[in-house]
CSV table of C-alpha atoms and ligand atoms in Angstrom, one decimal:
chain,number,residue,atom,x,y,z
A,13,MET,CA,-23.6,22.6,-22.7
A,14,VAL,CA,-23.0,19.4,-24.7
A,15,ILE,CA,-21.1,16.8,-22.9
A,16,LYS,CA,-18.0,16.9,-25.2
A,17,GLU,CA,-17.4,20.5,-24.1
A,18,ALA,CA,-17.9,19.6,-20.5
A,19,LEU,CA,-15.2,16.9,-20.8
A,20,LEU,CA,-12.8,19.4,-22.4
A,21,GLU,CA,-13.5,21.9,-19.7
A,22,ALA,CA,-12.8,19.3,-17.0
A,23,GLU,CA,-9.5,18.4,-18.7
A,24,LYS,CA,-8.6,22.1,-18.8
A,25,ILE,CA,-9.2,22.5,-15.0
A,26,LEU,CA,-6.7,19.7,-14.4
A,27,LYS,CA,-4.2,20.9,-17.0
A,28,VAL,CA,-4.1,24.4,-15.5
A,29,ALA,CA,-3.4,22.8,-12.1
A,30,GLY,CA,-0.3,21.2,-13.7
A,31,ILE,CA,-1.8,17.6,-13.9
A,32,GLU,CA,0.0,16.0,-16.8
A,33,ASP,CA,-2.3,13.2,-17.8
A,34,ALA,CA,-5.5,15.2,-17.6
A,35,HIS,CA,-7.2,13.3,-20.4
A,36,PHE,CA,-6.5,9.9,-18.7
A,37,GLU,CA,-7.7,11.3,-15.3
A,38,VAL,CA,-11.0,12.6,-16.6
A,39,LYS,CA,-11.6,9.3,-18.3
A,40,CYS,CA,-10.9,7.5,-15.0
A,41,LEU,CA,-13.4,9.8,-13.2
A,42,ILE,CA,-16.1,9.2,-15.8
A,43,LYS,CA,-15.6,5.4,-15.9
A,44,ASP,CA,-15.2,4.9,-12.1
A,45,VAL,CA,-17.4,7.6,-10.6
A,46,PHE,CA,-20.2,7.9,-13.0
A,47,LYS,CA,-19.9,4.2,-14.1
A,48,LYS,CA,-20.7,5.3,-17.7
A,49,ASP,CA,-18.3,5.6,-20.5
A,50,PRO,CA,-18.8,7.5,-22.7
A,51,LEU,CA,-21.2,10.0,-21.1
A,52,SER,CA,-23.8,11.2,-23.6
A,53,ASP,CA,-25.5,14.5,-24.1
A,54,GLU,CA,-28.4,13.3,-22.0
A,55,ASP,CA,-25.9,13.1,-19.1
A,56,PHE,CA,-25.2,16.8,-19.2
A,57,LEU,CA,-26.5,17.3,-15.7
A,58,GLU,CA,-23.5,15.3,-14.5
A,59,ALA,CA,-21.2,18.0,-15.8
A,60,GLU,CA,-21.6,20.0,-12.6
A,61,LYS,CA,-20.5,17.0,-10.6
A,62,LEU,CA,-17.6,16.3,-12.9
A,63,PHE,CA,-16.4,20.0,-12.5
A,64,ALA,CA,-16.6,19.7,-8.7
A,65,LEU,CA,-14.5,16.6,-8.8
A,66,ALA,CA,-12.0,18.2,-11.2
A,67,HIS,CA,-11.7,21.2,-9.0
A,68,ARG,CA,-11.0,18.9,-6.0
A,69,ARG,CA,-8.4,17.0,-8.0
A,70,ALA,CA,-6.8,20.3,-9.1
A,71,LEU,CA,-6.1,21.1,-5.4
A,72,GLY,CA,-4.0,17.9,-5.3
A,73,TYR,CA,-6.7,15.6,-3.8
A,74,PRO,CA,-5.6,12.1,-5.0
A,75,LEU,CA,-7.5,10.7,-8.0
A,76,GLN,CA,-7.5,7.3,-6.2
A,77,TYR,CA,-9.5,8.8,-3.3
A,78,LEU,CA,-12.0,10.4,-5.6
A,79,ILE,CA,-12.6,7.1,-7.3
A,80,GLY,CA,-12.6,5.1,-4.1
A,81,GLU,CA,-10.9,2.0,-5.5
A,82,TRP,CA,-7.5,1.3,-7.0
A,83,ASP,CA,-5.8,-1.7,-8.7
A,84,PHE,CA,-2.9,-3.4,-7.1
A,85,TYR,CA,-1.2,-6.4,-8.8
A,86,ASP,CA,-4.2,-8.3,-10.1
A,87,ILE,CA,-6.9,-7.2,-7.6
A,88,THR,CA,-8.9,-4.0,-6.9
A,89,LEU,CA,-8.9,-2.5,-3.4
A,90,TYR,CA,-11.3,-0.1,-1.7
A,91,ILE,CA,-9.5,2.9,-0.6
A,92,GLY,CA,-10.2,6.4,0.7
A,93,GLU,CA,-8.9,9.0,3.2
A,94,GLY,CA,-7.1,7.4,6.1
A,95,VAL,CA,-5.5,4.6,4.2
A,96,LEU,CA,-2.3,4.6,2.2
A,97,ILE,CA,-2.9,4.3,-1.6
A,98,PRO,CA,-1.4,1.0,-2.8
A,99,ARG,CA,1.6,1.7,-5.1
A,100,SER,CA,3.1,-0.3,-7.9
A,101,ASP,CA,6.5,-0.2,-6.0
A,102,THR,CA,5.0,-2.6,-3.5
A,103,GLU,CA,4.4,-5.2,-6.2
A,104,THR,CA,8.2,-5.9,-6.0
A,105,LEU,CA,7.7,-7.0,-2.4
A,106,VAL,CA,4.8,-9.2,-3.4
A,107,ASP,CA,7.0,-10.9,-6.1
A,108,LYS,CA,9.8,-11.5,-3.7
A,109,ALA,CA,7.5,-12.9,-1.0
A,110,LEU,CA,6.0,-15.2,-3.6
A,111,GLU,CA,9.4,-16.6,-4.5
A,112,ILE,CA,9.9,-17.5,-0.9
A,113,LEU,CA,6.4,-18.8,-0.4
A,114,GLU,CA,6.5,-21.1,-3.4
A,115,LYS,CA,9.0,-23.3,-1.5
A,116,LYS,CA,6.9,-23.7,1.6
A,117,GLU,CA,4.1,-26.1,2.5
A,118,ASN,CA,1.0,-24.4,4.0
A,119,PRO,CA,3.0,-21.4,5.2
A,120,TYR,CA,2.0,-19.1,8.0
A,121,VAL,CA,2.2,-15.5,6.7
A,122,LEU,CA,1.9,-12.3,8.8
A,123,ASP,CA,1.6,-8.8,7.3
A,124,LEU,CA,2.3,-5.9,9.6
A,125,CYS,CA,1.1,-2.3,9.1
A,126,SER,CA,-1.3,-3.8,6.6
A,127,GLY,CA,-3.3,-0.7,5.5
A,128,SER,CA,-5.6,-1.7,2.7
A,129,GLY,CA,-4.4,-5.3,2.9
A,130,ALA,CA,-2.8,-5.1,-0.6
A,131,ILE,CA,0.1,-7.4,0.3
A,132,PRO,CA,-1.6,-10.3,2.1
A,133,LEU,CA,-4.7,-10.3,-0.2
A,134,VAL,CA,-2.6,-10.8,-3.3
A,135,LEU,CA,-0.4,-13.4,-1.6
A,136,SER,CA,-3.3,-15.4,-0.3
A,137,ARG,CA,-4.8,-15.7,-3.7
A,138,LYS,CA,-1.5,-17.1,-5.2
A,139,LYS,CA,-0.4,-19.5,-2.4
A,140,GLU,CA,-2.4,-21.6,-0.1
A,141,GLY,CA,-1.5,-21.0,3.5
A,142,LYS,CA,-2.6,-19.3,6.7
A,143,TYR,CA,-2.7,-15.5,6.5
A,144,PHE,CA,-2.8,-12.9,9.2
A,145,ALA,CA,-2.7,-9.1,9.1
A,146,VAL,CA,-2.3,-6.3,11.7
A,147,GLU,CA,-3.5,-2.8,11.4
A,148,LYS,CA,-3.9,-0.3,14.2
A,149,GLU,CA,-5.6,2.8,12.7
A,150,ASP,CA,-9.4,2.8,12.7
A,151,SER,CA,-10.0,4.1,9.2
A,152,ALA,CA,-7.3,1.9,7.6
A,153,TYR,CA,-8.6,-1.1,9.5
A,154,GLY,CA,-12.1,-0.3,8.0
A,155,TYR,CA,-10.7,-0.6,4.5
A,156,LEU,CA,-8.7,-3.7,5.4
A,157,ASN,CA,-11.8,-5.4,6.6
A,158,LYS,CA,-13.9,-4.4,3.6
A,159,ASN,CA,-11.1,-5.6,1.2
A,160,ASN,CA,-10.8,-8.8,3.1
A,161,GLU,CA,-14.6,-9.3,2.7
A,162,ARG,CA,-14.4,-8.5,-1.0
A,163,TYR,CA,-12.1,-11.4,-1.6
A,164,GLY,CA,-13.9,-13.9,0.7
A,165,ASN,CA,-12.1,-13.3,4.1
A,166,PRO,CA,-8.9,-15.2,3.4
A,167,ILE,CA,-7.1,-13.3,6.2
A,168,LYS,CA,-7.4,-13.3,9.9
A,169,LEU,CA,-7.3,-9.7,10.9
A,170,TYR,CA,-6.0,-8.1,14.1
A,171,LYS,CA,-6.8,-4.6,15.0
A,172,ALA,CA,-3.7,-4.0,17.1
A,173,ASP,CA,-0.5,-2.0,17.5
A,174,ALA,CA,2.1,-4.2,15.8
A,175,LEU,CA,4.7,-3.0,18.3
A,176,ASP,CA,2.7,-3.9,21.4
A,177,LYS,CA,4.7,-6.6,23.3
A,178,SER,CA,1.7,-8.4,24.8
A,179,PHE,CA,0.0,-8.5,21.4
A,180,ILE,CA,3.2,-10.0,19.9
A,181,SER,CA,3.5,-12.6,22.6
A,182,SER,CA,-0.1,-13.8,21.8
A,183,LEU,CA,1.0,-14.6,18.2
A,184,GLU,CA,2.2,-17.9,16.9
A,185,ARG,CA,5.3,-18.3,14.7
A,186,PHE,CA,5.4,-17.6,11.0
A,187,ASP,CA,7.2,-18.7,7.9
A,188,ILE,CA,7.2,-15.2,6.5
A,189,ILE,CA,6.6,-11.8,8.0
A,190,THR,CA,6.0,-9.0,5.5
A,191,ALA,CA,5.7,-5.2,6.1
A,192,ASN,CA,5.6,-2.0,4.2
A,193,PRO,CA,6.0,0.2,7.3
A,194,PRO,CA,6.0,4.0,7.4
A,195,TYR,CA,9.5,4.9,6.3
A,196,LEU,CA,9.7,8.6,5.3
A,197,THR,CA,12.1,10.8,7.1
A,198,LYS,CA,11.4,14.1,8.8
A,199,GLU,CA,13.0,15.7,5.8
A,200,ASP,CA,10.8,13.8,3.3
A,201,MET,CA,7.7,14.8,5.3
A,202,ASP,CA,8.6,18.4,4.9
A,203,SER,CA,8.6,18.2,1.2
A,204,LEU,CA,5.7,15.9,0.3
A,205,GLN,CA,4.1,15.9,-3.1
A,206,LYS,CA,0.7,17.6,-2.9
A,207,GLU,CA,-1.2,14.4,-3.3
A,208,VAL,CA,0.7,12.5,-0.6
A,209,GLU,CA,-0.2,15.2,1.9
A,210,TYR,CA,-3.7,13.9,1.8
A,211,GLU,CA,-2.5,10.4,2.9
A,212,PRO,CA,-2.3,9.5,6.6
A,213,SER,CA,1.0,10.6,8.1
A,214,THR,CA,0.7,7.5,10.3
A,215,ALA,CA,1.3,5.4,7.2
A,216,LEU,CA,4.2,7.5,6.0
A,217,TYR,CA,6.3,8.9,8.8
A,218,GLY,CA,9.1,6.6,10.1
A,219,GLY,CA,10.6,8.9,12.6
A,220,GLU,CA,13.4,11.5,12.2
A,221,ASP,CA,15.6,9.0,10.2
A,222,GLY,CA,12.7,7.0,8.7
A,223,LEU,CA,14.1,3.8,10.4
A,224,PHE,CA,12.0,3.6,13.5
A,225,PHE,CA,9.8,0.7,12.4
A,226,TYR,CA,12.6,-1.3,10.9
A,227,LYS,CA,14.5,-1.3,14.2
A,228,LYS,CA,11.4,-2.2,16.3
A,229,ILE,CA,10.0,-4.8,14.0
A,230,SER,CA,13.2,-6.6,13.3
A,231,SER,CA,14.0,-7.1,17.0
A,232,LEU,CA,10.5,-7.6,18.3
A,233,TYR,CA,9.5,-10.2,15.7
A,234,PHE,CA,12.8,-12.3,15.5
A,235,SER,CA,11.3,-14.8,17.9
A,236,LYS,CA,8.1,-14.9,15.9
A,237,LEU,CA,9.8,-16.5,12.9
A,238,LYS,CA,10.1,-20.2,12.5
A,239,PRO,CA,13.6,-21.6,11.7
A,240,ASN,CA,14.4,-20.5,8.1
A,241,GLY,CA,11.6,-17.9,8.3
A,242,ALA,CA,12.0,-14.7,6.4
A,243,LEU,CA,11.3,-11.1,7.2
A,244,VAL,CA,10.5,-9.1,4.1
A,245,PHE,CA,10.5,-5.3,4.2
A,246,GLU,CA,9.7,-2.7,1.7
A,247,ILE,CA,12.1,0.2,2.0
A,248,GLY,CA,12.7,3.7,0.7
A,249,TYR,CA,15.2,3.7,-2.2
A,250,SER,CA,18.1,5.1,-0.1
A,251,GLN,CA,17.6,2.7,2.9
A,252,GLY,CA,19.0,-0.5,1.6
A,253,GLU,CA,22.3,-0.5,3.4
A,254,LYS,CA,20.9,0.9,6.6
A,255,VAL,CA,18.0,-1.6,6.9
A,256,SER,CA,20.4,-4.5,6.0
A,257,LYS,CA,22.6,-3.4,8.9
A,258,ILE,CA,19.6,-3.2,11.3
A,259,LEU,CA,18.6,-6.8,10.3
A,260,LYS,CA,22.2,-8.1,10.7
A,261,GLU,CA,22.5,-6.6,14.2
A,262,ALA,CA,19.1,-8.2,15.1
A,263,GLY,CA,20.5,-11.6,14.2
A,264,TYR,CA,19.1,-12.2,10.7
A,265,ARG,CA,21.3,-13.9,8.1
A,266,ASP,CA,21.4,-14.2,4.2
A,267,ILE,CA,20.3,-10.6,3.9
A,268,SER,CA,19.6,-9.3,0.4
A,269,VAL,CA,18.4,-6.1,-1.2
A,270,SER,CA,16.2,-6.2,-4.3
A,271,LYS,CA,15.4,-3.5,-6.8
A,272,ASP,CA,12.0,-2.4,-8.1
A,273,LEU,CA,11.1,-1.8,-11.8
A,274,ASN,CA,12.7,1.6,-11.7
A,275,ASN,CA,16.0,0.0,-10.7
A,276,LEU,CA,15.8,1.4,-7.2
A,277,ASP,CA,16.4,-0.5,-4.0
A,278,ARG,CA,13.0,-1.4,-2.7
A,279,VAL,CA,13.0,-4.7,-0.7
A,280,VAL,CA,15.2,-6.0,2.0
A,281,ILE,CA,15.0,-9.7,3.1
A,282,GLY,CA,16.6,-11.4,6.1
A,283,TYR,CA,16.3,-15.0,7.3
A,284,LYS,CA,16.3,-16.5,10.7
A,285,ARG,CA,18.8,-19.4,10.4
B,514,LIG,N1,6.2,4.7,-0.8
B,514,LIG,C1,5.6,5.8,-0.1
B,514,LIG,C2,5.9,7.1,-0.6
B,514,LIG,O1,7.0,7.3,-1.2
B,514,LIG,C3,5.8,5.7,1.4
B,514,LIG,C4,5.1,4.5,2.0
B,514,LIG,C5,5.7,4.1,3.3
B,514,LIG,O2,6.2,5.0,4.0
B,514,LIG,N2,5.6,2.9,3.5
B,514,LIG,O3,5.1,8.0,-0.5
């Protein structure tokens, strides 16, 4: 089989499975898995491997996990099963956090439920400061550690449960606390897109109403903010009002909701005044 036919065949496997951008995805697999683009006819032995990947992808297995890396903002993160795939929605949180950080001198920054480390890694490369990240799950922590190494270990990592009171009391105080916590509701979890089903539920499920982590984090970490410190949350698009209310009740002031590039509510910020 000449390689051109193999590529078309792989594309067909994806198209039949309903994957819209089959051409793009096959190109990604070739570039990032085989590290050769284009493949030539001498590479025809790779065709079997390409078909195996295409069949896996056709079952809904995320492209990002097949490749093992994904871009976020202006960096590339190692990812795989057991860690949430960084999403472009979260770039809104990074931009908002940067606006706040720009006004601070040598800020202390804490990221909770850090996963791959997408948020603090980008921030640490844009603004000098002291960075800390917390992740509880073994596999996610493995990726966090690898990604931190990839960018020269700018972050002090804690493998801990962010809601553990004795862990929290061991922390210092911060200028900014960021978090993209699990926020999907029970109902969301029952109707996940095929791809998302392969991602860890520990990174997705935020309790029956999706608000469990917002309630816990906003009350447990209030005392861990310096005066004028900010808590910056990513939220689900329908949670703006509810999370604002949670922050207000926990004592935060100057609460704001910001939209992502799709014009959906995506970030809530509250200050300790
Ligand atoms: N944004 C993710 C999704 O819609 C959810 C991530 C999260 O719960 N923090 O699948």
